[in-house]
Coordinates of C-alpha atoms and ligand atoms in Angstrom, one line a residue:
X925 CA 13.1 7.1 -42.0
X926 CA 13.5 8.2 -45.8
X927 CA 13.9 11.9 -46.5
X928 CA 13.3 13.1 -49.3
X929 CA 14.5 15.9 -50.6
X930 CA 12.5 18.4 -52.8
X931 CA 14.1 19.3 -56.5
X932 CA 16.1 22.9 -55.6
X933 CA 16.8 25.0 -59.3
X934 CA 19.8 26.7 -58.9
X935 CA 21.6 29.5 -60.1
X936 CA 24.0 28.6 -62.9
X937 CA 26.7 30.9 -63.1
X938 CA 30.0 31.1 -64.6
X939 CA 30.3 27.3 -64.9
X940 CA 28.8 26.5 -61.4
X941 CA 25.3 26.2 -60.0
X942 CA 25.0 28.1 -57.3
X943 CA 22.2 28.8 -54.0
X944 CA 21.1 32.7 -54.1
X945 CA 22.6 35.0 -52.1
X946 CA 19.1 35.6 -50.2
X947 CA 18.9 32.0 -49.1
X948 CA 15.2 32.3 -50.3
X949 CA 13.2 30.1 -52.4
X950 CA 10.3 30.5 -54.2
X951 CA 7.6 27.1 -54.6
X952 CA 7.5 25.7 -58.2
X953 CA 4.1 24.2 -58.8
X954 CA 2.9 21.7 -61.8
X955 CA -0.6 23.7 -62.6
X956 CA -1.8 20.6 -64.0
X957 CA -2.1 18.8 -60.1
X958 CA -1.3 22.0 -58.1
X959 CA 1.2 20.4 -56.1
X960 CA 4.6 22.1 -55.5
X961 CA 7.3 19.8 -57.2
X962 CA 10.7 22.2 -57.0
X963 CA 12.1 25.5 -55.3
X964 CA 13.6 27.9 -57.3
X965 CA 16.7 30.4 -56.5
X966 CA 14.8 33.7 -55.8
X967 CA 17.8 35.8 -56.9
X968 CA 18.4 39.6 -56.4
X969 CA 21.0 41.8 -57.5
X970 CA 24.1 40.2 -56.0
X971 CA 22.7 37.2 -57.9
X972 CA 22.5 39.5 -60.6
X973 CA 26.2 41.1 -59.8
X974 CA 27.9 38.0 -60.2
X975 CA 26.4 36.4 -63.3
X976 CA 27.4 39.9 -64.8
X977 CA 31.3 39.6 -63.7
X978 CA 31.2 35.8 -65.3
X979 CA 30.1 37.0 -68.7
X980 CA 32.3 40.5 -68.6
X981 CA 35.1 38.0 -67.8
X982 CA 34.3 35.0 -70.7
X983 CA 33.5 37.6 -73.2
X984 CA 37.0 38.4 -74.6
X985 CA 37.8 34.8 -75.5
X986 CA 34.3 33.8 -76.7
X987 CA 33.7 37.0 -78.5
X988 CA 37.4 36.2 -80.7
X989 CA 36.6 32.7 -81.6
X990 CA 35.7 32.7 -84.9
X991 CA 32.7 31.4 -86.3
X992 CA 32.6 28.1 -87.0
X993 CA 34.5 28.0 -83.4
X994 CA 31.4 29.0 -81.8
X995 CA 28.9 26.9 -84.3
X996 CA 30.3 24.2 -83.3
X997 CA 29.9 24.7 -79.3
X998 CA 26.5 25.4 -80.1
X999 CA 25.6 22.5 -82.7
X1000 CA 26.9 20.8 -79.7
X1001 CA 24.2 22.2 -77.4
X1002 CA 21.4 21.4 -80.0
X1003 CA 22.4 17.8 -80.2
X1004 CA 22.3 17.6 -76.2
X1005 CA 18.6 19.3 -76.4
X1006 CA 18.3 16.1 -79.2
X1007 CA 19.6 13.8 -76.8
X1008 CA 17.7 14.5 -74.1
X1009 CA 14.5 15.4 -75.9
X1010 CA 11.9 13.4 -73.5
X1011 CA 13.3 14.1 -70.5
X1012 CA 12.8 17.9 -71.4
X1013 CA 9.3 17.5 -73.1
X1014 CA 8.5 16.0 -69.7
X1015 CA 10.0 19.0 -67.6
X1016 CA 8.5 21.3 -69.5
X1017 CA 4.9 20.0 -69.1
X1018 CA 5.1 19.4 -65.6
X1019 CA 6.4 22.9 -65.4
X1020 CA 4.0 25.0 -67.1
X1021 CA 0.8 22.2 -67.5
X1022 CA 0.6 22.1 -71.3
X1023 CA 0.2 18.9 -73.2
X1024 CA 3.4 16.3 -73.3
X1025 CA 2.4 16.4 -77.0
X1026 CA 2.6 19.9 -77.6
X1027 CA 5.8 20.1 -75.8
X1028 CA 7.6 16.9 -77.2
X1029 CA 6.1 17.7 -80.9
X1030 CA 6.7 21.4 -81.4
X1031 CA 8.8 23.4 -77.9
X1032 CA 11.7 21.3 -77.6
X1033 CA 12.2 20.1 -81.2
X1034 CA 11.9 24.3 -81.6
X1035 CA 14.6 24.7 -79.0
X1036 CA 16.6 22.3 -80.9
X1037 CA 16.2 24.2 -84.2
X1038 CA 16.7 27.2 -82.9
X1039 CA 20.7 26.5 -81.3
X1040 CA 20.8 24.4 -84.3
X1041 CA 19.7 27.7 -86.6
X1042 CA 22.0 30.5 -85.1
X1043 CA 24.7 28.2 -84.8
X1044 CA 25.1 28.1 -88.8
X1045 CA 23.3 30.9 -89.7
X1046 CA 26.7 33.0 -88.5
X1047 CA 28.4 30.9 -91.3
X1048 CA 26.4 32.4 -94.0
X1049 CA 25.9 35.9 -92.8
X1050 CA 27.6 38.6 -95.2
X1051 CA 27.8 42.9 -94.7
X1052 CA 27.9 45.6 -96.7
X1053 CA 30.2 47.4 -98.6
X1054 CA 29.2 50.6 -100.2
X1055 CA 31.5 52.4 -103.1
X1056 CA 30.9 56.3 -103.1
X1057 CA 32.8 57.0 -106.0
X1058 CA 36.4 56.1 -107.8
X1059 CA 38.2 57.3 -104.3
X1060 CA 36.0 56.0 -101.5
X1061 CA 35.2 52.8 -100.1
X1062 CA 33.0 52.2 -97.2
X1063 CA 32.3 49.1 -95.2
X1064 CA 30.2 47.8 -92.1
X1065 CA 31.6 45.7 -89.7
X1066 CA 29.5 44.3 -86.9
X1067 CA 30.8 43.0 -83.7
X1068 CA 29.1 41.3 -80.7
X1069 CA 28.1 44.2 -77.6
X1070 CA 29.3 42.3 -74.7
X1071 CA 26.7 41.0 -71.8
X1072 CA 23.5 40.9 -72.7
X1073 CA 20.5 40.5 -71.0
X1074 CA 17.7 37.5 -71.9
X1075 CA 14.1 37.5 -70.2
X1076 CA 11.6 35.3 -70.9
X1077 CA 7.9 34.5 -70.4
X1078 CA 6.0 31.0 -68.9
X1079 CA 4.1 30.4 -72.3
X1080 CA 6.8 28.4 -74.1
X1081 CA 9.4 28.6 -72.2
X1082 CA 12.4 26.3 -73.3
X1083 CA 11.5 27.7 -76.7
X1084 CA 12.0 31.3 -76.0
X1085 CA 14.4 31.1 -73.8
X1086 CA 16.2 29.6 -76.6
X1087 CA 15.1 31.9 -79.4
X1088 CA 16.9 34.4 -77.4
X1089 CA 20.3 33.1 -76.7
X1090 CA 21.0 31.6 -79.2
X1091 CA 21.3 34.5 -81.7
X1092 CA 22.9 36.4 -78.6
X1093 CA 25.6 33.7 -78.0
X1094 CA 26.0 33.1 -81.3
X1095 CA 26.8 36.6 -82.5
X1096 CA 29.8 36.5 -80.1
X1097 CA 27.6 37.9 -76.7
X1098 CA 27.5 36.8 -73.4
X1099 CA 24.6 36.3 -71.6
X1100 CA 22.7 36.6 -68.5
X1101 CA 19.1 35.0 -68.7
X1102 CA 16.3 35.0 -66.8
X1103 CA 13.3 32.5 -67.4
X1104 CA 9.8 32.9 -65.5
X1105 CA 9.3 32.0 -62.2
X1106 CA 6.5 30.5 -63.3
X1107 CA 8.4 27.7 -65.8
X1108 CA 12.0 27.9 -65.0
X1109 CA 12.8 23.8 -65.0
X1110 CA 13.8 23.5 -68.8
X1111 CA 16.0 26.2 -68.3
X1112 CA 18.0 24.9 -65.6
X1113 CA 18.2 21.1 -67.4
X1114 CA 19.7 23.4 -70.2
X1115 CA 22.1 25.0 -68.7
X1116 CA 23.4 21.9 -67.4
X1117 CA 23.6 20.3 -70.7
X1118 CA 25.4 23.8 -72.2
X1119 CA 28.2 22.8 -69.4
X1120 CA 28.3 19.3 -70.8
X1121 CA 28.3 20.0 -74.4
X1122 CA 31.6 22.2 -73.5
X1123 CA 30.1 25.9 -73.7
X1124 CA 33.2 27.5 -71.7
X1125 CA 32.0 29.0 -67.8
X1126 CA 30.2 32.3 -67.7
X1127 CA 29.3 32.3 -71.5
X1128 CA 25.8 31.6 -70.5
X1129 CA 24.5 32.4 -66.9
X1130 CA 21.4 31.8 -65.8
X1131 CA 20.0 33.5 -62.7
X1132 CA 16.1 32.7 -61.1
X1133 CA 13.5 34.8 -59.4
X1134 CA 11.0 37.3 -59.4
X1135 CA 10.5 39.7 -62.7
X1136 CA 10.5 42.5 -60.0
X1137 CA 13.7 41.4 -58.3
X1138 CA 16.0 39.4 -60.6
X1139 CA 14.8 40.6 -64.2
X1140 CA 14.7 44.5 -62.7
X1141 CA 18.2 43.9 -61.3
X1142 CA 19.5 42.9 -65.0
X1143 CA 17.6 45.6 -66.9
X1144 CA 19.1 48.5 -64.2
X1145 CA 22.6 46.9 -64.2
X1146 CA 24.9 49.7 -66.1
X1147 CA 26.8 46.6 -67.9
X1148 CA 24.0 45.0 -69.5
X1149 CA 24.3 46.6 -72.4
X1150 CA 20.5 45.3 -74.4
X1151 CA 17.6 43.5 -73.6
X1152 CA 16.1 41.2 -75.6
X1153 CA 12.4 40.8 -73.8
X1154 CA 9.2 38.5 -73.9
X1155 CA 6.3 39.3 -71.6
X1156 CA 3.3 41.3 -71.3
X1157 CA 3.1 44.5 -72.7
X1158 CA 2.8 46.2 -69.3
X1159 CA 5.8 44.9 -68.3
X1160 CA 7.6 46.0 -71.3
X1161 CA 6.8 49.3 -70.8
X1162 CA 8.2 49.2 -67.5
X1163 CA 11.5 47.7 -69.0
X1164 CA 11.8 50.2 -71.3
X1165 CA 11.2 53.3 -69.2
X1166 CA 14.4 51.9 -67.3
X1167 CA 16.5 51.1 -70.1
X1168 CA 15.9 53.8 -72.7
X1169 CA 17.2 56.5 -69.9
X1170 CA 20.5 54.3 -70.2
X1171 CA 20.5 54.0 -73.7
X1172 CA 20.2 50.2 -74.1
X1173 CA 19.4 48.6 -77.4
X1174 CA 16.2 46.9 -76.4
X1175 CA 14.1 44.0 -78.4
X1176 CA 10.7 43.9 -77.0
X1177 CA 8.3 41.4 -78.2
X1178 CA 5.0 41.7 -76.3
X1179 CA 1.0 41.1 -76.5
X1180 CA -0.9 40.3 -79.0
X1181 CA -4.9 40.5 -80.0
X1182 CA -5.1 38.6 -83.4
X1183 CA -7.7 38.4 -85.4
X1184 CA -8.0 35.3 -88.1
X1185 CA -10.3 37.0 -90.5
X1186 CA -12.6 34.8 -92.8
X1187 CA -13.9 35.4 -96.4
X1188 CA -16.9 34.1 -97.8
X1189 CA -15.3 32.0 -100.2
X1190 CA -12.9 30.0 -97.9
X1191 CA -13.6 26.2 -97.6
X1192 CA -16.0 26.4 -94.3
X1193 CA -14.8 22.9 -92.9
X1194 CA -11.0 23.2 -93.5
X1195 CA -11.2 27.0 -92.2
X1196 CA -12.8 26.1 -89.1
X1197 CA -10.4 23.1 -88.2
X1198 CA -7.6 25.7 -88.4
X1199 CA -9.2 29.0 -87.2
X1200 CA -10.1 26.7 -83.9
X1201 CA -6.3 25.4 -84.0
X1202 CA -4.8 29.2 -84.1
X1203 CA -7.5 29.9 -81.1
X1204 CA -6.8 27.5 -79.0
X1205 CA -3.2 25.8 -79.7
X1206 CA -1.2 25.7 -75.9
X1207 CA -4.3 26.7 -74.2
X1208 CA -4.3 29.7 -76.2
X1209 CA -1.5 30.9 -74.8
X1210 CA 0.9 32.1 -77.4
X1211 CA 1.2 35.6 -78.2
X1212 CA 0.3 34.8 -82.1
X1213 CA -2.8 32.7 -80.8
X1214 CA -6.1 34.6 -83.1
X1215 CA -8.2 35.1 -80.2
X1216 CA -10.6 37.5 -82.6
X1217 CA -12.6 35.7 -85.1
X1218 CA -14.2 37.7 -87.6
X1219 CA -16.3 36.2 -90.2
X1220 CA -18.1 37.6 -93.4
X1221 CA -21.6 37.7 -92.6
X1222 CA -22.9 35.5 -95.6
X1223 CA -21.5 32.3 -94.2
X1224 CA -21.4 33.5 -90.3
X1225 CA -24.3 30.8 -89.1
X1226 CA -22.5 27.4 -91.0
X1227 CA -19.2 28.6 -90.0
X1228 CA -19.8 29.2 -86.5
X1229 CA -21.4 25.7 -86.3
X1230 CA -18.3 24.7 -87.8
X1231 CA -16.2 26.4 -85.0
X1232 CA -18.1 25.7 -82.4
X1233 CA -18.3 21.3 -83.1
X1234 CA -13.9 22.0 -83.5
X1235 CA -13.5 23.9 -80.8
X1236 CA -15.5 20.9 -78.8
X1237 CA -12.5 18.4 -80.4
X1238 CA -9.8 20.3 -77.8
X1239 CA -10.8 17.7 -75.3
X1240 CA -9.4 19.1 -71.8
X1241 CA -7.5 16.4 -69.5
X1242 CA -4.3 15.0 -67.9
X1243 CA -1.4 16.8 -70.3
X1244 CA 0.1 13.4 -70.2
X1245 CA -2.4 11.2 -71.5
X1246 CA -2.1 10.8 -75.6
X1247 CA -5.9 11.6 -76.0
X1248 CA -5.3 15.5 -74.1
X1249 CA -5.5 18.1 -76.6
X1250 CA -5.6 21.2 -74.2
X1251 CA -3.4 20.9 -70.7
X1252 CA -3.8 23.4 -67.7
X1253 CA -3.0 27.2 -67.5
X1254 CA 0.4 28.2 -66.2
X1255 CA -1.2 29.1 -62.6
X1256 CA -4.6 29.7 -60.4
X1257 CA -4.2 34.1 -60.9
X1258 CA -3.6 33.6 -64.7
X1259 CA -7.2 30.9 -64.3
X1260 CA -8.9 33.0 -62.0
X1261 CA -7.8 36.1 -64.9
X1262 CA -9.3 34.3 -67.9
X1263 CA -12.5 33.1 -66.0
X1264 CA -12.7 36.5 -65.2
X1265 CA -12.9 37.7 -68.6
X1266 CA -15.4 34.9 -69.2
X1267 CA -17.5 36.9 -66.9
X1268 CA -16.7 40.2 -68.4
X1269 CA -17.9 39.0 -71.5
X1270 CA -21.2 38.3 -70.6
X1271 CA -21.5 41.8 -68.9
X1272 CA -20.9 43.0 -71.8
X1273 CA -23.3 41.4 -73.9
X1274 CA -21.6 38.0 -74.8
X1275 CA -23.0 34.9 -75.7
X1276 CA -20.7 31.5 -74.5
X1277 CA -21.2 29.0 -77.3
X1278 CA -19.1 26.9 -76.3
X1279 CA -17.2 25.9 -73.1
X1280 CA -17.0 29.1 -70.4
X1281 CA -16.3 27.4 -66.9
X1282 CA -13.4 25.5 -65.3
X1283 CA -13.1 22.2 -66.0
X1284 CA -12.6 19.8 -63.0
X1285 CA -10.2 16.7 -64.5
X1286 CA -10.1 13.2 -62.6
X1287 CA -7.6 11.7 -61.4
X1288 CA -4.3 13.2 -60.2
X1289 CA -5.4 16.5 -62.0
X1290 CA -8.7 17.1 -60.2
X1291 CA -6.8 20.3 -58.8
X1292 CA -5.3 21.1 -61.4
X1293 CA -6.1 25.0 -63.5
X1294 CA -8.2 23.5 -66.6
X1295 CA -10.3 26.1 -68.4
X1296 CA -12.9 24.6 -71.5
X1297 CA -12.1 26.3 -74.9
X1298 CA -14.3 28.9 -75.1
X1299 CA -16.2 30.7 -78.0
X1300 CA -17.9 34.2 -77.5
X1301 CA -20.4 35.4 -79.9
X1302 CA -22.5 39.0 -79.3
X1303 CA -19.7 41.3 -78.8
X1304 CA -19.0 44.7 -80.2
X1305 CA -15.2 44.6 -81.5
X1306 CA -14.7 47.6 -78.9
X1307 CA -15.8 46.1 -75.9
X1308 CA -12.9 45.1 -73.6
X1309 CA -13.1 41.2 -73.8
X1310 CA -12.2 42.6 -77.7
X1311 CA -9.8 45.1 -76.9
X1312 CA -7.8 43.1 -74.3
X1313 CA -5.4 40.7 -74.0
X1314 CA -6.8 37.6 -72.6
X1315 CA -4.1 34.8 -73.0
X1316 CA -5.9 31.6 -72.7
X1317 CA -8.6 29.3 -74.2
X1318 CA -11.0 32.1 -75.3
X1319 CA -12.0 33.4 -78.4
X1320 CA -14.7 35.9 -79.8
X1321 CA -16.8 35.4 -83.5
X1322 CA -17.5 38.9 -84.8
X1323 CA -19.5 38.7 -87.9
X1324 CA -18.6 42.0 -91.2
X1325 CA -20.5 42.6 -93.7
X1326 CA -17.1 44.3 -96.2
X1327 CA -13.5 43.9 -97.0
X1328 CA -13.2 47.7 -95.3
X1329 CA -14.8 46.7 -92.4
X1330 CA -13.1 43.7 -91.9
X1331 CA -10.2 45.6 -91.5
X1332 CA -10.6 48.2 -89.5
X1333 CA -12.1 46.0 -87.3
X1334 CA -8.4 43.9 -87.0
X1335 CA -6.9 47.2 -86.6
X1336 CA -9.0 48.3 -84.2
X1337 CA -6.8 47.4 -80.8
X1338 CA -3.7 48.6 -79.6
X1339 CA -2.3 45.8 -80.4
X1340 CA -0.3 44.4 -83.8
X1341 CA 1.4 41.2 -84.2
X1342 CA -0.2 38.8 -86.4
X1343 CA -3.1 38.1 -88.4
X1344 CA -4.6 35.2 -90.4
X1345 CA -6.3 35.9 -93.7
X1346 CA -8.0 33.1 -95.1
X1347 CA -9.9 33.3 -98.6
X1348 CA -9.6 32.1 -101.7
X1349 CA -8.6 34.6 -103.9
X1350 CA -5.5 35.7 -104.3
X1351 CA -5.7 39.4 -104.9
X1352 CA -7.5 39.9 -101.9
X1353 CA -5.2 37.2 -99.7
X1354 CA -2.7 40.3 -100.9
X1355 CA -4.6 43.3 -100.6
X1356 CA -5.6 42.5 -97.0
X1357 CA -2.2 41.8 -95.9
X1358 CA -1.0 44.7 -96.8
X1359 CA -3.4 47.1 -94.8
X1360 CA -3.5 44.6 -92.2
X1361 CA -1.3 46.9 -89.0
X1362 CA 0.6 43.6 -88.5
X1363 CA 4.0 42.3 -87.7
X1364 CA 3.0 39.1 -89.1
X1365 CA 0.1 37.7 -91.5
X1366 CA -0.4 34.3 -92.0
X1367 CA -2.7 33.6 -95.6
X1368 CA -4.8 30.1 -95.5
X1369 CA -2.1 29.2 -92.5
X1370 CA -1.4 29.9 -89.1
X1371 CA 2.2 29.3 -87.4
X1372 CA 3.7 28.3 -90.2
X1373 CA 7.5 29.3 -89.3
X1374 CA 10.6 30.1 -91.2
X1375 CA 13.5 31.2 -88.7
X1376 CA 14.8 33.4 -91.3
X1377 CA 12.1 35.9 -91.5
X1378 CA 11.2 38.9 -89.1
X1379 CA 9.7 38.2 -86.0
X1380 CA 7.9 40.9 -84.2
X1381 CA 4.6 43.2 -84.1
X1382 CA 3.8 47.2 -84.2
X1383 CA 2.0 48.9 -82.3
X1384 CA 1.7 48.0 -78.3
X1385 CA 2.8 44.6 -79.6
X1386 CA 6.3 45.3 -79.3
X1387 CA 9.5 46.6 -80.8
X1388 CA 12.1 45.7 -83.2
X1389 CA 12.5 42.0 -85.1
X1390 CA 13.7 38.6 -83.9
X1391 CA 14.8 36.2 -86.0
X1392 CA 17.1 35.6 -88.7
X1393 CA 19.3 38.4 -89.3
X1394 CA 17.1 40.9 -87.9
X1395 CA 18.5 39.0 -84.5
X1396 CA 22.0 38.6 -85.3
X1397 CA 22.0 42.9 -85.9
X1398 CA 20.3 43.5 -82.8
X1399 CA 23.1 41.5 -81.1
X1400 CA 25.9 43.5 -82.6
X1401 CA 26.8 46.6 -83.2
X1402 CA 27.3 48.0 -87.0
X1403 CA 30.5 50.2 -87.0
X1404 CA 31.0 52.0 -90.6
X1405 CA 34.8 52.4 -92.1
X1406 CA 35.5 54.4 -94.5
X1407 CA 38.7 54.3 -96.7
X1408 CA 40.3 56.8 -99.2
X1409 CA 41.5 54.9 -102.2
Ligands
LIG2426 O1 4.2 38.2 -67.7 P1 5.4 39.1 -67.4 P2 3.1 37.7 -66.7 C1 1.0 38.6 -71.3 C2 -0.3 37.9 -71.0 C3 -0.3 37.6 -69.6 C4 0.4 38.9 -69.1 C5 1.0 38.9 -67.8 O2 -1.4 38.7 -71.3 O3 -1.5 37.5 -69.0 O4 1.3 39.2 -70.1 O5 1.8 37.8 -67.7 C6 9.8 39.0 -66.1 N1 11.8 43.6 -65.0 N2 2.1 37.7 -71.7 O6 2.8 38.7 -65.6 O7 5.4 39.6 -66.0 C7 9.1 37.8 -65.5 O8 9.8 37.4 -64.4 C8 12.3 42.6 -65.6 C9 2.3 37.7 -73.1 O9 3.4 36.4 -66.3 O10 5.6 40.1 -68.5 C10 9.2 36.9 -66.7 O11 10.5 36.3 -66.8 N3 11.7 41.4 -65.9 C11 3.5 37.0 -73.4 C12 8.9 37.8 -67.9 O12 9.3 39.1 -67.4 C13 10.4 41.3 -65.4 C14 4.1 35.9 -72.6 C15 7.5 37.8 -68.4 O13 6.6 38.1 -67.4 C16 9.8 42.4 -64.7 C17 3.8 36.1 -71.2 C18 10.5 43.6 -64.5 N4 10.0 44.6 -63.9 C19 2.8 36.9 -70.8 N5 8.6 42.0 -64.4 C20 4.0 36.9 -74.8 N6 4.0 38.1 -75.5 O14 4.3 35.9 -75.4 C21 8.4 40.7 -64.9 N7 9.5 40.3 -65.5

């Protein structure tokens, strides 16, 4: 008889991988077939405990390397994420359903860039020095905080997972990070490859489970001294109402409710190819994804054509196949919660122009969680569907008649962490921007990414930057010195 035995994620703490305390697993499903393909360690606060210890104990040698000591540990971990590039692309679409060519063209080549980024960017870094006057002299150290805490979300998760630790590590910290439930393969093939590229034990622990369990357990532990956070807004405010109590610097980067807004005079075609692309890029689920379209009236009927034929293009399929250009959703409740909204919206008054069911895939996939990219057209920008995060394959056309308008109307969530501005003429590209309540604004682009500048939204989006140096200050700690000359 064969046996075979079923893919268990571990723990991986202080240099070892390790079965939870609790003995209990948690199922591991590929959304795209709904089969289970892996357990993973449901961890709770002994988990937690331990991981804790590791980093407390690796922190005083990692934190005194010096820089280019560390750089090159991490270099080293980027060029094992290189190495092993299709093997993780695969993991990582298996894991959370998307397309192999999303996750082999932009989230592991990211997760690369982003060790590969933090690892040299501590090279270059400067601080300040500030003369007073003939007799003073006053300058800023910064210093790593100790054990941090990393928790990440399902929606790209190598790639956040990374563009957390890295900065963290980097700056001197030691970590102990969570991934989703939902997604936490690439994680674990990381950490593996972190031992191999020779990042010393208990640097880096990684600990799995439920947000409520494991990822409460690290926010509550009194030597986790920040957060750095990626969810849902709900579950940020959670976070925070346990670590602001304890005084925990916290990063919190959360929802989003984008609107691409389009002027008159941008190029209808071109717009419409990339509008649909920011709508609907990884299933629409990415926090900078423009979910709200809102087009100036005079060219609302040949753009929406437009829309609707490229929104038709995201053909829906196997995420393995070359020809797929939208995979599954992360799980059935997250389906069943955008279909949902599908339904809301025509409550509410909402005309589906394109897709609006569940889309049953042949083949190995015929289970699998396949929603149609859908466009919504007949909604107030108040109503709920307009108003709430949906995080998935669905986007709204609101038509405006004035610059004013158009703006208030992209103001008019709780949200605010990017826009899109697309028109051609500058001045306005400008003035928009700037009354735009935004973290981000992309003008004629979407996504376009430069790891050096701030990352992060206002609002109910979130709080404080990634990125850049806006990271590598929220991993340290700024101590002033003064000296009389
Ligand atoms: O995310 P959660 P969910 C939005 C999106 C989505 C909604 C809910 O609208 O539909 O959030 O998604 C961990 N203490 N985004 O429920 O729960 C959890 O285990 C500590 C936007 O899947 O926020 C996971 O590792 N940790 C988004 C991480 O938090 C906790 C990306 C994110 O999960 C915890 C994902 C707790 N009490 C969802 N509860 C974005 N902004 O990119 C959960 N977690």
């Amino acid at each position: 008889m064969v046996f075979l035995s079923v893919l268990h994620i571990r723990n991986y703490i202080g240099g070892h991988f390790r079965d939870p305390h609790s003995a209990e697993w948690l199922d591991v499903e590929n959304p795209a077939t709904a089969q289970r393909y892996a357990l993973v360690a449901r961890s709770t606060r002994a988990d937690v405990d331990e991981a804790v210890q590791a980093a407390q104990q690796a922190f005083p040698s990692w934190s005194t390397l010096s820089a280019k000591e560390r750089s090159d540990v991490l270099l080293a971990v980027a060029a094992k994420i290189r190495e092993h590039a299709d093997e993780l692309a695969r993991a990582e679409s298996d894991d959370n359903g998307k397309t192999l060519r999303q996750s082999s063209t932009v989230d592991i080549p990211r997760a690369e860039a982003n060790m590969a980024f933090f690892a040299t960017e501590i090279l270059h870094s400067e601080t300040a020095t500030h003369q007073t006057d003939v007799h003073t002299l006053n300058y800023t150290t910064r210093s790593p905080i100790g054990v941090v805490g990393c928790i990440s979300p399902w929606n790209l998760p190598l790639y956040l997972f990374t563009w957390k630790i890295a900065p963290a590590l980097a700056a001197g910290n030691c970590v102990v990070a969570k991934p989703s439930e939902l997604t936490p393969f690439t994680a674990f093939l990381f950490s593996k490859l972190c031992a191999d590229a020779g990042l010393p034990p208990g640097v880096l622990n990684v600990v799995h489970g439920l947000g409520s369990e494991c990822g409460q357990a690290i926010i509550e532990h009194p030597d986790v001294k920040a957060i750095s956070f990626t969810g849902g807004t709900a579950t940020g405010r959670t976070i925070a109402s346990i670590a602001a109590p304890q005084f925990k610097k916290l990063s919190l980067e959360l929802g989003g409710k984008n609107a691409s807004i389009v002027f008159a005079d941008a190029p209808i075609a071109e717009t419409a190819r990339k509008v649909a692309r920011a709508a609907f890029t990884n299933q629409g689920e990415i926090c900078l994804c423009g979910s709200r379209i809102l087009v100036e009236r005079s060219i609302y009927t040949p753009f929406v054509e437009a829309l609707v034929a490229e929104t038709n293009k995201f053909t829906v399929g196997d995420p393995l196949e070359e020809s797929t250009r939208m995979g599954a959703l992360v799980s059935k409740a997250h389906m069943e919660k955008v279909l949902s909204y599908i339904e809301l919206a025509k409550t509410e008054g909402g005309t589906v122009l394109a897709g609006g069911s569940r889309v049953r895939v042949e083949g190995r996939c015929s289970d699998g969680y396949f929603v149609a990219p859908t466009l919504i057209d007949g909604l107030t920008e108040h109503c709920r569907v307009n108003q709430e995060e949906i995080f998935g394959p669905v986007a709204t056309v609101i038509p405006f008649d004035t610059e004013d308008q158009a703006i208030a109307m992209a103001n008019s969530t709780p949200y605010g962490l990017a826009a899109s501005v697309w028109t051609d003429q500058l001045q306005r590209a400008h003035r928009v921007a700037h009354r735009l309540e935004s973290g981000i604004v992309w003008i004629n682009c979407w996504l376009v990414r430069d790891l050096r500048t701030p990352f992060g939204g206002v609002k109910q989006s979130g709080v404080g930057r990634e990125g850049g140096t806006e990271a590598l200050r929220f991993f340290t700690e700024a101590k002033n010195i003064c000296v009389w000359l």
